[in-house]
mmCIF file of C-alpha atoms in Angstrom:
data_model
loop_
_atom_site.group_PDB
_atom_site.id
_atom_site.type_symbol
_atom_site.label_atom_id
_atom_site.label_comp_id
_atom_site.label_asym_id
_atom_site.label_seq_id
_atom_site.Cartn_x
_atom_site.Cartn_y
_atom_site.Cartn_z
ATOM 1 C CA MET A 8 5.104 5.960 -8.582
ATOM 2 C CA GLY A 9 5.496 2.250 -7.826
ATOM 3 C CA ALA A 10 3.943 2.668 -4.378
ATOM 4 C CA LEU A 11 0.938 4.416 -5.927
ATOM 5 C CA ALA A 12 0.473 1.613 -8.465
ATOM 6 C CA THR A 13 0.768 -0.962 -5.663
ATOM 7 C CA ASP A 14 -1.821 0.891 -3.588
ATOM 8 C CA TRP A 15 -4.262 1.012 -6.503
ATOM 9 C CA LEU A 16 -3.709 -2.695 -7.207
ATOM 10 C CA ILE A 17 -4.592 -3.433 -3.575
ATOM 11 C CA ILE A 18 -7.660 -1.177 -3.865
ATOM 12 C CA ALA A 19 -8.734 -2.902 -7.101
ATOM 13 C CA THR A 20 -8.499 -6.273 -5.366
ATOM 14 C CA PHE A 21 -10.496 -5.001 -2.382
ATOM 15 C CA ASP A 22 -13.167 -3.464 -4.622
ATOM 16 C CA THR A 23 -13.454 -6.637 -6.686
ATOM 17 C CA VAL A 24 -14.037 -8.721 -3.571
ATOM 18 C CA TYR A 25 -16.503 -6.101 -2.313
ATOM 19 C CA PHE A 26 -18.537 -6.160 -5.539
ATOM 20 C CA VAL A 27 -18.551 -9.959 -5.665
ATOM 21 C CA LEU A 28 -19.865 -10.084 -2.101
ATOM 22 C CA VAL A 29 -22.500 -7.416 -2.750
ATOM 23 C CA LYS A 30 -23.658 -8.459 -6.220
ATOM 24 C CA HIS A 31 -23.309 -12.235 -6.226
ATOM 25 C CA PHE A 32 -23.684 -13.151 -2.567
ATOM 26 C CA ASN A 33 -26.171 -10.354 -1.710
ATOM 27 C CA TRP A 34 -24.264 -9.113 1.312
ATOM 28 C CA PRO A 35 -26.088 -6.159 2.894
ATOM 29 C CA LEU A 36 -23.373 -3.624 2.101
ATOM 30 C CA PRO A 37 -23.901 -0.255 0.380
ATOM 31 C CA HIS A 38 -24.236 -0.482 -3.406
ATOM 32 C CA ASP A 39 -23.286 3.159 -4.021
ATOM 33 C CA PHE A 40 -19.848 3.381 -5.647
ATOM 34 C CA ARG A 41 -19.321 6.915 -4.289
ATOM 35 C CA TRP A 42 -19.209 5.619 -0.727
ATOM 36 C CA LEU A 43 -16.839 2.858 -1.769
ATOM 37 C CA TYR A 44 -14.555 5.440 -3.417
ATOM 38 C CA LEU A 45 -14.546 7.489 -0.202
ATOM 39 C CA ALA A 46 -13.853 4.355 1.853
ATOM 40 C CA ASP A 47 -10.999 3.394 -0.497
ATOM 41 C CA ILE A 48 -9.281 6.746 -0.088
ATOM 42 C CA VAL A 49 -9.718 6.811 3.688
ATOM 43 C CA LEU A 50 -8.854 3.117 4.294
ATOM 44 C CA PHE A 51 -5.962 2.754 1.865
ATOM 45 C CA PHE A 52 -4.392 6.214 1.738
ATOM 46 C CA LEU A 53 -5.339 8.530 4.570
ATOM 47 C CA LEU A 54 -5.461 6.183 7.586
ATOM 48 C CA PRO A 55 -2.334 4.172 6.761
ATOM 49 C CA ALA A 56 -0.357 7.340 5.987
ATOM 50 C CA TRP A 57 -1.461 8.880 9.273
ATOM 51 C CA CYS A 58 -0.764 5.747 11.346
ATOM 52 C CA TRP A 59 2.472 4.677 9.615
ATOM 53 C CA GLN A 60 4.304 8.027 9.412
ATOM 54 C CA GLY A 61 3.322 8.886 5.845
ATOM 55 C CA LYS A 62 3.463 5.362 4.422
ATOM 56 C CA THR A 63 0.585 3.576 2.731
ATOM 57 C CA LEU A 64 0.608 -0.183 2.138
ATOM 58 C CA GLY A 65 2.444 0.360 -1.148
ATOM 59 C CA GLY A 66 4.754 2.816 0.571
ATOM 60 C CA ARG A 67 5.644 0.240 3.212
ATOM 61 C CA LEU A 68 6.422 -2.347 0.541
ATOM 62 C CA LEU A 69 8.531 0.033 -1.572
ATOM 63 C CA ASN A 70 9.884 2.280 1.206
ATOM 64 C CA SER A 71 8.130 5.443 0.034
ATOM 65 C CA GLN A 72 6.418 7.974 2.265
ATOM 66 C CA ILE A 73 4.843 11.407 2.380
ATOM 67 C CA VAL A 74 6.832 13.863 4.464
ATOM 68 C CA THR A 75 6.849 17.617 4.893
ATOM 69 C CA THR A 76 9.102 19.650 2.623
ATOM 70 C CA THR A 77 11.508 19.908 5.572
ATOM 71 C CA GLY A 78 11.638 16.105 5.913
ATOM 72 C CA ASN A 79 9.485 15.807 9.035
ATOM 73 C CA ARG A 80 6.432 13.619 9.538
ATOM 74 C CA ALA A 81 3.357 15.026 7.786
ATOM 75 C CA ASN A 82 0.467 15.812 10.136
ATOM 76 C CA LEU A 83 -3.158 14.835 9.577
ATOM 77 C CA TRP A 84 -4.102 18.198 8.008
ATOM 78 C CA GLN A 85 -1.268 17.968 5.537
ATOM 79 C CA LEU A 86 -2.302 14.419 4.605
ATOM 80 C CA LEU A 87 -5.923 15.544 4.207
ATOM 81 C CA ILE A 88 -4.871 18.368 1.875
ATOM 82 C CA HIS A 89 -2.479 16.111 -0.044
ATOM 83 C CA TYR A 90 -4.896 13.218 -0.611
ATOM 84 C CA GLY A 91 -7.964 15.441 -0.757
ATOM 85 C CA GLY A 92 -6.413 17.430 -3.583
ATOM 86 C CA LEU A 93 -5.566 14.300 -5.511
ATOM 87 C CA TYR A 94 -8.650 12.182 -4.935
ATOM 88 C CA PHE A 95 -11.450 14.592 -4.044
ATOM 89 C CA ILE A 96 -10.618 17.400 -6.487
ATOM 90 C CA SER A 97 -8.274 16.308 -9.306
ATOM 91 C CA LEU A 98 -9.671 12.859 -10.109
ATOM 92 C CA PRO A 99 -13.355 13.822 -9.745
ATOM 93 C CA LEU A 100 -12.749 16.665 -12.224
ATOM 94 C CA LEU A 101 -12.184 14.031 -14.881
ATOM 95 C CA PHE A 102 -15.510 12.355 -14.111
ATOM 96 C CA LEU A 103 -17.305 15.717 -13.963
ATOM 97 C CA ASP A 104 -15.880 16.618 -17.361
ATOM 98 C CA LEU A 105 -17.050 13.314 -18.850
ATOM 99 C CA TRP A 106 -20.485 13.673 -17.255
ATOM 100 C CA LEU A 107 -20.915 17.211 -18.613
ATOM 101 C CA PHE A 108 -19.786 16.095 -22.063
ATOM 102 C CA ASN A 109 -22.321 13.251 -22.044
ATOM 103 C CA ARG A 110 -25.103 15.642 -20.986
ATOM 104 C CA LEU A 111 -24.604 17.853 -24.054
ATOM 105 C CA GLY A 112 -26.426 15.512 -26.408
ATOM 106 C CA ASN A 113 -29.875 15.515 -24.827
ATOM 107 C CA VAL A 114 -30.627 18.892 -23.266
ATOM 108 C CA PRO A 115 -32.651 21.888 -24.517
ATOM 109 C CA SER A 116 -30.686 24.734 -26.102
ATOM 110 C CA ALA A 117 -31.196 27.124 -23.155
ATOM 111 C CA THR A 118 -29.518 24.637 -20.837
ATOM 112 C CA LEU A 119 -26.934 23.786 -23.488
ATOM 113 C CA ASN A 120 -25.365 27.260 -23.302
ATOM 114 C CA ARG A 121 -24.882 26.937 -19.552
ATOM 115 C CA LEU A 122 -23.499 23.392 -19.891
ATOM 116 C CA ASP A 123 -21.044 24.589 -22.539
ATOM 117 C CA VAL A 124 -19.650 27.180 -20.140
ATOM 118 C CA TYR A 125 -19.364 24.607 -17.331
ATOM 119 C CA LEU A 126 -17.718 22.106 -19.662
ATOM 120 C CA VAL A 127 -15.150 24.632 -20.871
ATOM 121 C CA LEU A 128 -14.397 25.773 -17.309
ATOM 122 C CA VAL A 129 -13.994 22.231 -15.974
ATOM 123 C CA SER A 130 -11.953 21.222 -19.033
ATOM 124 C CA VAL A 131 -9.531 24.126 -18.579
ATOM 125 C CA ILE A 132 -9.044 23.276 -14.890
ATOM 126 C CA LEU A 133 -8.605 19.618 -15.805
ATOM 127 C CA LEU A 134 -6.044 20.578 -18.452
ATOM 128 C CA ILE A 135 -4.035 22.546 -15.873
ATOM 129 C CA VAL A 136 -4.197 19.683 -13.361
ATOM 130 C CA SER A 137 -3.202 17.178 -16.076
ATOM 131 C CA TYR A 138 -0.253 19.336 -17.123
ATOM 132 C CA ASP A 139 0.836 19.514 -13.482
ATOM 133 C CA LEU A 140 0.590 15.719 -13.219
ATOM 134 C CA LEU A 141 2.627 15.216 -16.396
ATOM 135 C CA LEU A 142 5.322 17.552 -15.090
ATOM 136 C CA ALA A 143 5.460 15.551 -11.857
ATOM 137 C CA LEU A 144 5.695 12.254 -13.772
ATOM 138 C CA PHE A 145 8.682 13.381 -15.836
ATOM 139 C CA SER A 146 10.481 15.586 -13.313
ATOM 140 C CA ARG A 147 11.441 14.364 -9.868
ATOM 141 C CA SER A 148 11.827 17.932 -8.623
ATOM 142 C CA HIS A 149 8.313 19.096 -9.634
ATOM 143 C CA GLN A 150 5.694 19.103 -6.893
ATOM 144 C CA LEU A 151 1.997 18.634 -7.616
ATOM 145 C CA TRP A 152 -0.297 21.540 -6.758
ATOM 146 C CA CYS A 153 -1.683 19.656 -3.744
ATOM 147 C CA GLU A 154 1.840 18.905 -2.519
ATOM 148 C CA LYS A 155 2.719 22.597 -2.683
ATOM 149 C CA LEU A 156 -0.492 23.503 -0.860
ATOM 150 C CA SER A 157 0.059 20.873 1.853
ATOM 151 C CA ARG A 158 3.815 21.490 1.995
ATOM 152 C CA THR A 159 4.472 17.770 1.534
ATOM 153 C CA THR A 160 6.542 15.668 -0.805
ATOM 154 C CA VAL A 161 6.979 11.979 -1.565
ATOM 155 C CA ASN A 162 10.256 10.670 -0.234
#
């Protein structure tokens, strides 16, 4: 958990510098936060883990790494499934849920019924993912759904 917090602190620093350069110094870099989010995940999680045998920058500092359930080095597909599940499915679900909730206030009633169904569906999936995350936070033996799918674990 400490390696993850360290990684996100490094990402927050990088993003702050990026936004200062783009907003205040008018550097010709993309202004779309979605591309920056994708770059953050690739540059600070996927590439380092692939190049450094499952270790990110935070993992190198705190001696933590992603390995297969048998203890071997995780391959690129396993890392893609592991980080993709966390950062391209689980976390965006939260933002989708918030976006759908915010849309409820200013749509016609015909659309409202459809949005209600989407909001309930996304909220239920988000609840399951959140429960899985809470189990992983309080139990060292519990694996997240994306760890089970990728057959990886944090060592």
